[in-house]
C-alpha cells in the first residue's frame, strides 16, 4: 500500500514539476530577452520549481530502495542481469542518473541566479540551467511509449 501511494505521488508530481519548469523557463526567457526586472514573483516561481523538483527527487529516492523494478538489493539478481534487462537497467541506472543530473542543474541554476547582481543575467542563468534540467528530465522519464508498463499517471 505504501509503495503504491508513493508511486502514484511520484507519477502525479511529475506533471507539477514539468508545468513549473515550463513556466519558469518561459518566464526566464521572456524576461531575459525583454531585459525585465527580477521580481519577487520570479523568485517565488523559481523557488517553488526548485522545491517541487527536490520533493520529487526525495520521493524517487525512497522508491529506489523499495521498488521491485530496482533489484539491487535482491540477492538472486546480480549486476550483470540488471544491465542485460532493459527495465531493470532503466530504473536502476538510467532513470536515477538522469534525474540526479537534472536536480543538480536546477539547484545550481537557482543558486547561481541568486548570487548574480543583474536581472538580465539572473533570468539567463535560470533559463539555461532549468532548460538543461528539463531536457534531462524529459529524457529520463519512463514514458509509456518508451518503457513497457509505464503509465501516464
Coordinates of N, CA and C in Angstrom, one line a residue:
X1 N 0.8 -1.2 0.0 CA 0.0 0.0 0.0 C 0.9 1.3 0.0
X2 N 1.9 1.3 0.9 CA 2.8 2.4 0.9 C 3.5 2.6 -0.4
X3 N 4.0 1.5 -1.0 CA 4.6 1.6 -2.3 C 3.7 2.2 -3.3
X4 N 2.5 1.7 -3.4 CA 1.5 2.2 -4.4 C 1.3 3.7 -4.2
X5 N 1.1 4.1 -3.0 CA 0.9 5.6 -2.7 C 2.1 6.4 -3.2
X6 N 3.3 5.9 -2.9 CA 4.5 6.7 -3.3 C 4.6 6.7 -4.9
X7 N 4.3 5.6 -5.5 CA 4.4 5.5 -7.0 C 3.4 6.5 -7.6
X8 N 2.2 6.5 -7.1 CA 1.2 7.4 -7.6 C 1.6 8.9 -7.3
X9 N 2.1 9.2 -6.2 CA 2.5 10.5 -5.8 C 3.7 10.9 -6.7
X10 N 4.6 10.0 -6.9 CA 5.8 10.3 -7.8 C 5.4 10.5 -9.2
X11 N 4.5 9.7 -9.7 CA 4.0 9.9 -11.1 C 3.2 11.1 -11.3
X12 N 2.3 11.5 -10.3 CA 1.5 12.7 -10.4 C 2.3 13.9 -10.2
X13 N 3.2 13.9 -9.3 CA 4.1 15.1 -9.1 C 4.9 15.4 -10.3
X14 N 5.2 14.4 -11.1 CA 6.0 14.7 -12.3 C 5.4 15.8 -13.1
X15 N 4.0 15.8 -13.2 CA 3.3 16.8 -14.0 C 3.4 18.2 -13.4
X16 N 3.4 18.3 -12.1 CA 3.6 19.5 -11.4 C 5.0 20.1 -11.7
X17 N 6.0 19.2 -11.6 CA 7.4 19.6 -11.8 C 7.5 20.1 -13.3
X18 N 7.0 19.3 -14.2 CA 7.1 19.7 -15.6 C 6.4 21.1 -15.9
X19 N 5.2 21.3 -15.3 CA 4.5 22.6 -15.5 C 5.3 23.7 -14.9
X20 N 5.8 23.5 -13.7 CA 6.5 24.6 -13.0 C 7.8 24.9 -13.8
X21 N 8.5 23.8 -14.3 CA 9.7 24.1 -15.1 C 9.4 24.8 -16.3
X22 N 8.4 24.4 -17.0 CA 8.0 25.1 -18.3 C 7.7 26.6 -18.0
X23 N 6.9 26.8 -16.9 CA 6.5 28.2 -16.5 C 7.8 29.0 -16.2
X24 N 8.7 28.4 -15.4 CA 9.9 29.1 -15.1 C 10.8 29.4 -16.3
X25 N 10.9 28.4 -17.2 CA 11.8 28.6 -18.4 C 11.2 29.7 -19.3
X26 N 9.9 29.6 -19.5 CA 9.2 30.6 -20.4 C 9.4 32.0 -19.8
X27 N 9.1 32.1 -18.5 CA 9.3 33.4 -17.8 C 10.7 33.9 -17.9
X28 N 11.6 33.0 -17.6 CA 13.1 33.4 -17.6 C 13.5 33.9 -19.0
X29 N 13.0 33.2 -20.0 CA 13.4 33.5 -21.4 C 12.8 34.9 -21.8
X30 N 11.5 35.1 -21.5 CA 10.8 36.3 -21.8 C 11.5 37.5 -21.1
X31 N 11.8 37.3 -19.9 CA 12.3 38.4 -19.1 C 13.8 38.7 -19.4
X32 N 14.5 37.6 -19.8 CA 15.9 37.8 -20.3 C 15.9 38.5 -21.6
X33 N 15.1 38.1 -22.5 CA 15.1 38.8 -23.8 C 14.5 40.2 -23.7
X34 N 13.5 40.4 -22.8 CA 12.9 41.7 -22.7 C 13.7 42.6 -21.7
X35 N 14.7 42.1 -21.2 CA 15.6 42.8 -20.2 C 14.7 43.4 -19.1
X36 N 13.8 42.6 -18.6 CA 12.9 42.9 -17.5 C 13.6 42.7 -16.1
X37 N 13.0 43.3 -15.1 CA 13.5 43.2 -13.8 C 13.2 41.8 -13.2
X38 N 14.0 41.5 -12.2 CA 13.8 40.3 -11.4 C 12.9 40.6 -10.3
X39 N 11.7 40.1 -10.3 CA 10.7 40.5 -9.3 C 10.5 39.4 -8.2
X40 N 9.9 39.8 -7.1 CA 9.6 38.8 -6.1 C 8.8 37.6 -6.6
X41 N 7.9 37.8 -7.6 CA 7.2 36.8 -8.2 C 8.0 35.8 -9.0
X42 N 9.1 36.3 -9.7 CA 10.0 35.5 -10.4 C 10.8 34.6 -9.3
X43 N 11.2 35.2 -8.3 CA 11.9 34.5 -7.2 C 11.0 33.4 -6.7
X44 N 9.7 33.6 -6.4 CA 8.8 32.6 -5.9 C 8.6 31.5 -6.9
X45 N 8.4 31.8 -8.2 CA 8.3 30.8 -9.2 C 9.5 29.9 -9.2
X46 N 10.7 30.5 -9.3 CA 11.9 29.7 -9.4 C 12.1 28.9 -8.1
X47 N 11.8 29.4 -6.9 CA 11.9 28.7 -5.7 C 10.9 27.5 -5.6
X48 N 9.7 27.7 -6.0 CA 8.7 26.6 -6.0 C 9.1 25.5 -7.0
X49 N 9.7 25.9 -8.1 CA 10.1 24.9 -9.1 C 11.2 24.1 -8.4
X50 N 12.2 24.7 -7.7 CA 13.2 24.0 -7.0 C 12.7 23.1 -6.0
X51 N 11.7 23.6 -5.2 CA 11.2 22.8 -4.1 C 10.4 21.6 -4.7
X52 N 9.6 21.8 -5.7 CA 8.9 20.6 -6.3 C 9.9 19.6 -6.9
X53 N 10.9 20.1 -7.5 CA 11.9 19.2 -8.1 C 12.6 18.4 -7.0
X54 N 13.0 19.0 -5.9 CA 13.6 18.3 -4.8 C 12.7 17.3 -4.1
X55 N 11.4 17.7 -3.9 CA 10.4 16.8 -3.3 C 10.2 15.6 -4.2
X56 N 10.1 15.8 -5.5 CA 10.0 14.7 -6.4 C 11.2 13.8 -6.3
X57 N 12.4 14.3 -6.2 CA 13.6 13.5 -6.2 C 13.7 12.7 -4.9
X58 N 13.2 13.3 -3.8 CA 13.2 12.6 -2.5 C 12.2 11.4 -2.5
X59 N 11.1 11.6 -3.1 CA 10.1 10.5 -3.2 C 10.7 9.4 -4.1
X60 N 11.4 9.8 -5.2 CA 12.1 8.9 -6.1 C 13.2 8.1 -5.4
X61 N 13.9 8.8 -4.5 CA 15.0 8.1 -3.7 C 14.4 7.0 -2.8
X62 N 13.3 7.3 -2.2 CA 12.6 6.3 -1.3 C 12.2 5.1 -2.2
X63 N 11.6 5.4 -3.4 CA 11.1 4.4 -4.3 C 12.3 3.5 -4.8
X64 N 13.4 4.2 -5.0 CA 14.6 3.5 -5.5 C 15.0 2.3 -4.5
X65 N 14.8 2.5 -3.2 CA 15.2 1.5 -2.3 C 14.1 0.4 -2.0
X66 N 12.9 0.7 -2.4 CA 11.8 -0.3 -2.1 C 11.2 -0.8 -3.4
X67 N 11.5 -0.3 -4.5 CA 10.8 -0.8 -5.7 C 11.3 -2.1 -6.2
X68 N 10.4 -3.0 -6.7 CA 10.8 -4.2 -7.3 C 11.5 -4.0 -8.7
X69 N 11.3 -2.8 -9.2 CA 12.0 -2.5 -10.5 C 13.4 -2.2 -10.3
X70 N 13.9 -2.0 -9.1 CA 15.3 -1.8 -8.8 C 15.8 -2.9 -7.9
X71 N 16.2 -4.0 -8.5 CA 16.6 -5.2 -7.8 C 18.0 -5.2 -7.2
X72 N 18.6 -4.0 -6.9 CA 19.9 -4.0 -6.4 C 20.1 -4.8 -5.1
X73 N 19.0 -4.8 -4.3 CA 19.1 -5.4 -3.0 C 18.5 -6.8 -3.0
X74 N 18.2 -7.4 -4.2 CA 17.7 -8.7 -4.3 C 18.9 -9.7 -4.5
X75 N 19.1 -10.6 -3.5 CA 20.2 -11.5 -3.5 C 20.3 -12.4 -4.8
X76 N 19.1 -12.6 -5.4 CA 19.1 -13.5 -6.5 C 19.4 -12.8 -7.9
X77 N 19.6 -11.5 -7.9 CA 19.8 -10.8 -9.1 C 21.2 -10.1 -9.0
X78 N 22.1 -10.4 -9.9 CA 23.4 -9.7 -9.9 C 23.4 -8.5 -10.9
X79 N 24.4 -7.7 -10.9 CA 24.5 -6.5 -11.7 C 24.5 -6.9 -13.2
X80 N 25.1 -8.0 -13.6 CA 25.1 -8.4 -15.0 C 23.7 -8.6 -15.5
X81 N 22.8 -9.2 -14.7 CA 21.4 -9.4 -15.1 C 20.7 -8.1 -15.1
X82 N 21.0 -7.2 -14.2 CA 20.3 -5.9 -14.2 C 20.7 -5.2 -15.5
X83 N 22.0 -5.2 -15.9 CA 22.4 -4.5 -17.1 C 21.9 -5.1 -18.4
X84 N 21.6 -6.4 -18.4 CA 21.0 -7.1 -19.6 C 19.5 -6.9 -19.7
X85 N 18.9 -6.6 -18.6 CA 17.4 -6.4 -18.6 C 17.0 -5.0 -18.7
X86 N 16.4 -4.6 -19.8 CA 16.1 -3.2 -20.1 C 15.4 -2.5 -19.0
X87 N 14.3 -3.1 -18.5 CA 13.5 -2.5 -17.5 C 14.4 -2.3 -16.2
X88 N 15.1 -3.3 -15.8 CA 15.9 -3.1 -14.6 C 17.0 -2.1 -14.8
X89 N 17.7 -2.1 -15.9 CA 18.7 -1.1 -16.2 C 18.2 0.3 -16.2
X90 N 17.0 0.5 -16.8 CA 16.4 1.8 -16.9 C 16.2 2.4 -15.5
X91 N 15.5 1.6 -14.6 CA 15.2 2.1 -13.3 C 16.4 2.1 -12.3
X92 N 17.3 1.2 -12.5 CA 18.4 1.1 -11.6 C 19.5 2.1 -11.9
X93 N 19.7 2.4 -13.2 CA 20.9 3.2 -13.6 C 20.4 4.5 -14.3
X94 N 19.7 4.3 -15.4 CA 19.4 5.4 -16.3 C 18.5 6.5 -15.7
X95 N 17.4 6.0 -15.1 CA 16.4 7.0 -14.5 C 17.0 7.8 -13.4
X96 N 17.6 7.2 -12.4 CA 18.1 7.9 -11.3 C 19.3 8.8 -11.7
X97 N 20.1 8.4 -12.6 CA 21.3 9.2 -13.0 C 20.8 10.4 -13.7
X98 N 19.8 10.3 -14.7 CA 19.3 11.4 -15.4 C 18.6 12.4 -14.4
X99 N 17.9 11.9 -13.5 CA 17.1 12.7 -12.6 C 18.1 13.4 -11.6
X100 N 19.1 12.8 -11.2 CA 20.1 13.4 -10.3 C 20.8 14.5 -11.1
X101 N 21.2 14.3 -12.3 CA 21.8 15.4 -13.2 C 20.8 16.6 -13.3
X102 N 19.5 16.3 -13.5 CA 18.5 17.3 -13.6 C 18.4 18.1 -12.3
X103 N 18.3 17.5 -11.2 CA 18.2 18.1 -9.9 C 19.4 19.0 -9.6
X104 N 20.6 18.5 -9.9 CA 21.9 19.3 -9.7 C 21.8 20.5 -10.6
X105 N 21.5 20.4 -11.9 CA 21.4 21.5 -12.8 C 20.4 22.6 -12.3
X106 N 19.3 22.2 -11.9 CA 18.2 23.1 -11.4 C 18.7 23.8 -10.1
X107 N 19.3 23.0 -9.3 CA 19.8 23.6 -8.0 C 20.9 24.6 -8.3
X108 N 21.8 24.3 -9.1 CA 22.9 25.2 -9.5 C 22.4 26.4 -10.1
X109 N 21.4 26.3 -11.0 CA 20.8 27.4 -11.7 C 20.2 28.4 -10.7
X110 N 19.4 27.8 -9.8 CA 18.7 28.7 -8.7 C 19.8 29.3 -7.9
X111 N 20.8 28.6 -7.4 CA 21.8 29.1 -6.6 C 22.6 30.2 -7.2
X112 N 23.0 30.0 -8.5 CA 23.8 31.0 -9.2 C 23.0 32.2 -9.5
X113 N 21.7 32.0 -9.8 CA 20.9 33.2 -10.1 C 20.7 34.1 -8.9
X114 N 20.7 33.5 -7.7 CA 20.6 34.3 -6.5 C 21.8 35.2 -6.2
X115 N 23.0 34.7 -6.7 CA 24.2 35.4 -6.4 C 24.6 36.4 -7.5
X116 N 24.0 36.4 -8.6 CA 24.2 37.3 -9.7 C 23.5 38.6 -9.4
X117 N 24.1 39.7 -9.8 CA 23.5 41.0 -9.4 C 22.5 41.5 -10.5
X118 N 22.8 41.3 -11.7 CA 21.9 41.9 -12.8 C 20.7 41.1 -13.1
X119 N 19.5 41.7 -13.3 CA 18.3 40.9 -13.5 C 18.4 40.1 -14.9
X120 N 19.0 40.7 -15.9 CA 19.1 40.0 -17.2 C 19.9 38.7 -17.0
X121 N 21.0 38.8 -16.3 CA 21.9 37.7 -16.1 C 21.2 36.6 -15.2
X122 N 20.4 37.1 -14.2 CA 19.7 36.1 -13.4 C 18.7 35.3 -14.2
X123 N 17.9 36.0 -15.1 CA 17.0 35.3 -15.9 C 17.7 34.3 -16.9
X124 N 18.8 34.8 -17.5 CA 19.5 34.0 -18.4 C 20.0 32.7 -17.8
X125 N 20.6 32.9 -16.6 CA 21.1 31.7 -15.8 C 20.0 30.7 -15.5
X126 N 18.8 31.2 -15.1 CA 17.7 30.3 -14.8 C 17.3 29.6 -16.1
X127 N 17.2 30.4 -17.2 CA 16.7 29.8 -18.4 C 17.7 28.6 -18.8
X128 N 19.0 28.9 -18.8 CA 19.9 27.9 -19.2 C 19.9 26.6 -18.4
X129 N 20.0 26.8 -17.0 CA 20.2 25.7 -16.1 C 18.8 24.9 -16.0
X130 N 17.7 25.6 -15.9 CA 16.4 25.0 -15.8 C 16.1 24.3 -17.1
X131 N 16.5 24.9 -18.2 CA 16.3 24.3 -19.5 C 17.0 23.0 -19.7
X132 N 18.3 23.0 -19.3 CA 19.1 21.7 -19.3 C 18.5 20.7 -18.4
X133 N 18.0 21.2 -17.2 CA 17.4 20.2 -16.2 C 16.1 19.6 -16.8
X134 N 15.3 20.4 -17.5 CA 14.1 19.9 -18.1 C 14.5 18.9 -19.2
X135 N 15.5 19.2 -20.0 CA 15.9 18.2 -21.0 C 16.3 16.9 -20.4
X136 N 17.1 16.9 -19.3 CA 17.5 15.7 -18.6 C 16.3 14.9 -18.1
X137 N 15.3 15.7 -17.6 CA 14.1 15.1 -17.0 C 13.3 14.4 -18.1
X138 N 13.1 15.1 -19.2 CA 12.3 14.5 -20.3 C 12.9 13.3 -20.9
X139 N 14.2 13.3 -20.9 CA 14.9 12.1 -21.4 C 14.8 10.9 -20.4
X140 N 14.7 11.2 -19.1 CA 14.8 10.2 -18.1 C 13.4 9.7 -17.6
X141 N 12.4 10.3 -18.0 CA 11.0 9.9 -17.5 C 10.7 8.6 -18.2
X142 N 10.1 7.7 -17.4 CA 9.6 6.4 -18.1 C 8.3 6.6 -18.8
X143 N 8.3 7.2 -19.9 CA 7.1 7.5 -20.7 C 6.5 6.1 -21.2
X144 N 5.2 6.1 -21.3 CA 4.5 4.8 -21.7 C 5.0 4.3 -23.1
X145 N 5.4 5.2 -24.0 CA 5.8 4.8 -25.3 C 7.3 4.3 -25.3
X146 N 7.9 4.5 -24.1 CA 9.3 4.1 -24.0 C 9.6 2.9 -23.1
X147 N 8.8 2.8 -22.0 CA 9.0 1.7 -21.1 C 7.7 0.9 -21.0
X148 N 7.7 -0.3 -21.4 CA 6.5 -1.2 -21.3 C 6.0 -1.2 -19.9
X149 N 4.7 -0.9 -19.8 CA 4.0 -1.0 -18.5 C 4.0 0.4 -17.7
X150 N 4.8 1.3 -18.2 CA 4.8 2.6 -17.6 C 3.5 3.4 -18.0
X151 N 2.9 4.2 -17.1 CA 1.7 4.8 -17.3 C 1.9 6.4 -17.3
X152 N 0.8 7.0 -17.8 CA 0.9 8.5 -17.8 C 0.7 9.0 -16.4
X153 N 0.1 8.3 -15.5 CA 0.0 8.7 -14.0 C 0.4 7.5 -13.1

